[in-house]
Coordinates of C-alpha atoms in Angstrom, one line a residue:
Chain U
X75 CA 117.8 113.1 103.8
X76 CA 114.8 111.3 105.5
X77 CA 113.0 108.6 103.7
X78 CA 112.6 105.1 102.5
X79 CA 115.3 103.3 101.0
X80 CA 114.6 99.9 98.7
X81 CA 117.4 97.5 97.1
X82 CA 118.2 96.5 94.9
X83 CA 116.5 98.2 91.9
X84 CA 116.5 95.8 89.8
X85 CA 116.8 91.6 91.0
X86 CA 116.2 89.0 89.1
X87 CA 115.6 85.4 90.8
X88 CA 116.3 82.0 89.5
X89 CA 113.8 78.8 89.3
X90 CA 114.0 77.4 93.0
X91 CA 115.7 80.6 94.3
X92 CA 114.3 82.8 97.2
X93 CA 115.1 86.5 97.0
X94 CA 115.2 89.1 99.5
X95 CA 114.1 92.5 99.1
X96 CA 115.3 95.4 101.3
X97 CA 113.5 98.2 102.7
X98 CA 114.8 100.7 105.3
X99 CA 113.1 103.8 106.6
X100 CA 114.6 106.9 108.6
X101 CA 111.3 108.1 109.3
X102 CA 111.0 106.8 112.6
X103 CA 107.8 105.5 111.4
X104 CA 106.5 102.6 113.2
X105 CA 104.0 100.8 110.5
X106 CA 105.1 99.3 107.1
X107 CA 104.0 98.0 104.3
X108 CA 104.6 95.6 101.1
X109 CA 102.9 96.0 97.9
X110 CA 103.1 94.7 94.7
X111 CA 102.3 96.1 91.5
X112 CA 101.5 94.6 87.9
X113 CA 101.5 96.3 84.7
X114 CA 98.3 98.8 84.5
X115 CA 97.0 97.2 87.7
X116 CA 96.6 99.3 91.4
X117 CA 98.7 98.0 94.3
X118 CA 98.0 95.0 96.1
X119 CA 99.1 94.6 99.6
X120 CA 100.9 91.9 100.4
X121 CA 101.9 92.5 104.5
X122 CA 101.8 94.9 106.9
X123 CA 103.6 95.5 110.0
X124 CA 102.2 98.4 112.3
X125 CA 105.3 97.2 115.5
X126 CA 108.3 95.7 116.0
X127 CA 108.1 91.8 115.8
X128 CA 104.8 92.0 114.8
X129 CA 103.0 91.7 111.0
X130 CA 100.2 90.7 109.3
X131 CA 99.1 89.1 106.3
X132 CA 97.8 91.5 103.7
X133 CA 95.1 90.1 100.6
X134 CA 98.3 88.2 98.7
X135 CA 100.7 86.9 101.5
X136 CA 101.4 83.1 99.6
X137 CA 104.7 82.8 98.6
X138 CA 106.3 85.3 100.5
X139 CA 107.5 86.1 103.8
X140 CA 108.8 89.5 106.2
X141 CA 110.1 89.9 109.3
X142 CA 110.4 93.3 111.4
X143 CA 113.2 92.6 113.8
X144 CA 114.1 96.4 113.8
X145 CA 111.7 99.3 113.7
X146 CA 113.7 100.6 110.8
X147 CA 113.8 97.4 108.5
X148 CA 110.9 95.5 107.1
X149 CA 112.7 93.1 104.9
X150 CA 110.1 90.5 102.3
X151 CA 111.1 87.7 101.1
X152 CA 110.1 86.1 97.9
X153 CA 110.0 82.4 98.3
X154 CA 109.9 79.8 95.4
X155 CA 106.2 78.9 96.4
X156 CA 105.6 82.3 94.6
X157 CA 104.9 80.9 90.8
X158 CA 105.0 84.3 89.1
X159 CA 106.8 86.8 91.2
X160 CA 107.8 89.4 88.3
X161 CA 106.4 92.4 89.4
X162 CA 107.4 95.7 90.8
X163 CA 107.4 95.7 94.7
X164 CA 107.1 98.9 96.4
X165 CA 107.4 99.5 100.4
X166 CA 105.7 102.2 101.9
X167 CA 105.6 103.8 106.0
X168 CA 103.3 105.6 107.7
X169 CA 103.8 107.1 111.5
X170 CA 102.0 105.1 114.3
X171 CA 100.6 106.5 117.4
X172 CA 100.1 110.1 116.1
X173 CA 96.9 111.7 114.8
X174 CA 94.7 109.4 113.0
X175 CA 94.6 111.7 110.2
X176 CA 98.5 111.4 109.6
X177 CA 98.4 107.6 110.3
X178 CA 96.6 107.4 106.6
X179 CA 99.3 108.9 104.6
X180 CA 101.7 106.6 103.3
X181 CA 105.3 107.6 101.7
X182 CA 106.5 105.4 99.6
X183 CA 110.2 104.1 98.5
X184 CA 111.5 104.0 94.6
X185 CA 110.6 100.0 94.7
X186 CA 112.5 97.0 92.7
X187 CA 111.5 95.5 89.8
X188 CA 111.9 91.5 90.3
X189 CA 112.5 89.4 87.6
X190 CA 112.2 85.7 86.5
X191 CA 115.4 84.1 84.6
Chain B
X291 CA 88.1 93.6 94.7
X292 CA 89.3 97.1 94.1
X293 CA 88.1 99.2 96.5
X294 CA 88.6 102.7 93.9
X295 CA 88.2 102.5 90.6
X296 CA 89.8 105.6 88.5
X297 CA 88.1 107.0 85.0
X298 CA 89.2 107.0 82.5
X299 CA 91.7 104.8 82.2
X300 CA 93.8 107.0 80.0
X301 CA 94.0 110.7 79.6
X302 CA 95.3 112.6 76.8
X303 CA 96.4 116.9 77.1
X304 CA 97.9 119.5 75.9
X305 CA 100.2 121.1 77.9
X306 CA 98.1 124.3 79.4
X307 CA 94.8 122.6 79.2
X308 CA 92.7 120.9 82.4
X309 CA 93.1 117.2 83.5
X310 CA 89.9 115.7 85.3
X311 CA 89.9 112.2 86.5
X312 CA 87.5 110.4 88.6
X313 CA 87.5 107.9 91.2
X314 CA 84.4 106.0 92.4
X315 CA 84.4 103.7 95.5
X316 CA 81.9 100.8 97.2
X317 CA 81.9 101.3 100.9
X318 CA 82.1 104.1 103.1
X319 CA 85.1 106.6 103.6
X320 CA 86.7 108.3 106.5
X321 CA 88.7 110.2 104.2
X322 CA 90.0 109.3 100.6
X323 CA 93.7 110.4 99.2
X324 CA 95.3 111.1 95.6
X325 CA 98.5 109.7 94.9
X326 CA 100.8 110.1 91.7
X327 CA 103.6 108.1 90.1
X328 CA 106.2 108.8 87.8
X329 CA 106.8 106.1 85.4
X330 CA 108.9 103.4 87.0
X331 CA 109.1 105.2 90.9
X332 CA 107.3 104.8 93.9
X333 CA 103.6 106.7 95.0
X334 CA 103.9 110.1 95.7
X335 CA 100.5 111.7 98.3
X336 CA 98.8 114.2 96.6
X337 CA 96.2 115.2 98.7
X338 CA 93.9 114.2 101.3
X339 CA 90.2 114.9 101.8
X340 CA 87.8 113.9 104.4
X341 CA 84.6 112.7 104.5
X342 CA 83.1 115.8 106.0
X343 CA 84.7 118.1 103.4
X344 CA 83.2 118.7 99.9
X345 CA 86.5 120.4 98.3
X346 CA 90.0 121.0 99.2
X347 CA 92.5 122.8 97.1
X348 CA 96.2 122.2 96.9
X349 CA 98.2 124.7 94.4
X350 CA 97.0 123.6 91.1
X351 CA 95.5 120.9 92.5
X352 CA 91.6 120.7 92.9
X353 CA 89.8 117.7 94.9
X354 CA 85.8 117.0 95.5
X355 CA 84.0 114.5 97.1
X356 CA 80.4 113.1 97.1
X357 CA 79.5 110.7 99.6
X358 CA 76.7 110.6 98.6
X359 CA 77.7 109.4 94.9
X360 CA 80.6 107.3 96.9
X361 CA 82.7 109.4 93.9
X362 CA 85.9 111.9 94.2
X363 CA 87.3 113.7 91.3
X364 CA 91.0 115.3 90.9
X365 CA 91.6 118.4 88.9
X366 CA 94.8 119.9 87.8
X367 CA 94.6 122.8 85.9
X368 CA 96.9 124.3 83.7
X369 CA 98.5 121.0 83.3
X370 CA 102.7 121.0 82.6
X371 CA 104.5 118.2 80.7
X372 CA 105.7 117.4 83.8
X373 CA 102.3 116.7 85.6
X374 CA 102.4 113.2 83.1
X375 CA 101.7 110.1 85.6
X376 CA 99.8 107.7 86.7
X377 CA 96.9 109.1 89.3
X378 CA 95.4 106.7 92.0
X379 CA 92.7 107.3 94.7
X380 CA 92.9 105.9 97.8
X381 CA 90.4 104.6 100.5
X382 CA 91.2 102.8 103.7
X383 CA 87.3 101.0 103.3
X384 CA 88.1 99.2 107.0
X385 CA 89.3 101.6 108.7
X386 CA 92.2 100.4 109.8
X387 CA 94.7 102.4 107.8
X388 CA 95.6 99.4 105.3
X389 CA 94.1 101.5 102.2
X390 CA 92.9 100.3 99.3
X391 CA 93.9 101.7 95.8
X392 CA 92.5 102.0 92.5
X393 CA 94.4 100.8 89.0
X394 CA 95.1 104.4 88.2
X395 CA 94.7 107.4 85.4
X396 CA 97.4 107.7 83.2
X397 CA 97.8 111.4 82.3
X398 CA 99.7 112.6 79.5
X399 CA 100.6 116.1 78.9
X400 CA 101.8 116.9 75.4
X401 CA 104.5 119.5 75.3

């Protein structure tokens, strides 16, 4: 089955502690994206990555970091600078260097609800 | 500062009966989308419309749009129990395919 994969579902993080979400895609999409999600509240994006080894800061980037080493892996971290990091993450693709059309819909994976001990 | 904004907040049905929900949004659109989510998963894409289109239909699914009122609206008639979700609109307000979404609808259809 083609899609996006995230892990764990549920991870809760420590004071002091960095966490690492996973997200893997067999899409063979090239862009990806972190959001975040708080009760009754829209999706915030927190980074993007539309290539390999390349990303960008999306509108809440502090306290967390990504890396895209592999087309098929956009990993974010959540770093103890992040004060209140319980929240439900979701990670989304889109394909790259098709119609522009297409390059607007995003499919998203089931996402991991982080929690503070 | 959201880009969509959904109305109402909260919707209410009986299982046979019409859902409408609205979206309204600031700048202008290329194209705006519909997304749904089950309690607890990820977004689901509804449907896409574009900016030069006034209506689009997808099975029981009915969207509009009115640049002119920067508003969309997302219809689903003959609503199941299973329709019950959370709606979002969509917008991609810089045009460079990071989009923008609103806080969401939450439907419920009573059985």
């Amino acid at each position: 089955d083609g899609g996006i994969t995230q892990s764990p579902k549920y991870l809760f993080r420590k004071e002091g502690q960095n966490v690492t979400l996973s997200c893997e895609q067999n899409l063979n999409h090239d862009a990806m994206y972190w959001y975040r999600q708080d009760p009754g509240q829209g999706l915030r994006l927190i980074y993007y990555s539309q290539i390999v080894n390349d990303f960008q800061k999306g509108d809440i980037a502090e306290g967390y970091s990504v890396s895209r080493e592999k087309k098929e892996s956009f990993p974010l971290t959540v770093t103890s600078a992040q004060k209140n990091p319980t929240a439900f993450y979701l990670c989304a693709s889109t394909p790259w260097g098709m119609d522009s059309l297409a390059k607007n819909i995003q499919y998203f994976g089931a996402g991991t609800r982080l929690s503070v001990l | 500062s959201q880009q969509g904004e959904e109305d109402p907040q909260a919707l209410s049905i009986q299982e046979g009966e019409n859902a409408t929900m609205n979206c309204s949004y600031k700048t202008s659109i290329n194209n705006l989308q519909w997304y749904r989510q089950n309690s607890g998963r990820g977004l689901v894409h509804l449907i896409l419309i574009r900016s030069n289109e006034r209506e689009k239909h997808s099975g029981r699914l009915r969207v509009t749009l009115d640049t002119s009122k920067k508003s969309s609206s997302l219809l689903i008639t003959a609503s199941r129990a299973a329709d019950t979700a959370s709606y979002f609109c969509a917008t991609d307000p810089s045009r460079n395919y990071k989009l923008t979404f609103g806080k969401g609808t939450l439907l419920t259809v009573n059985p």
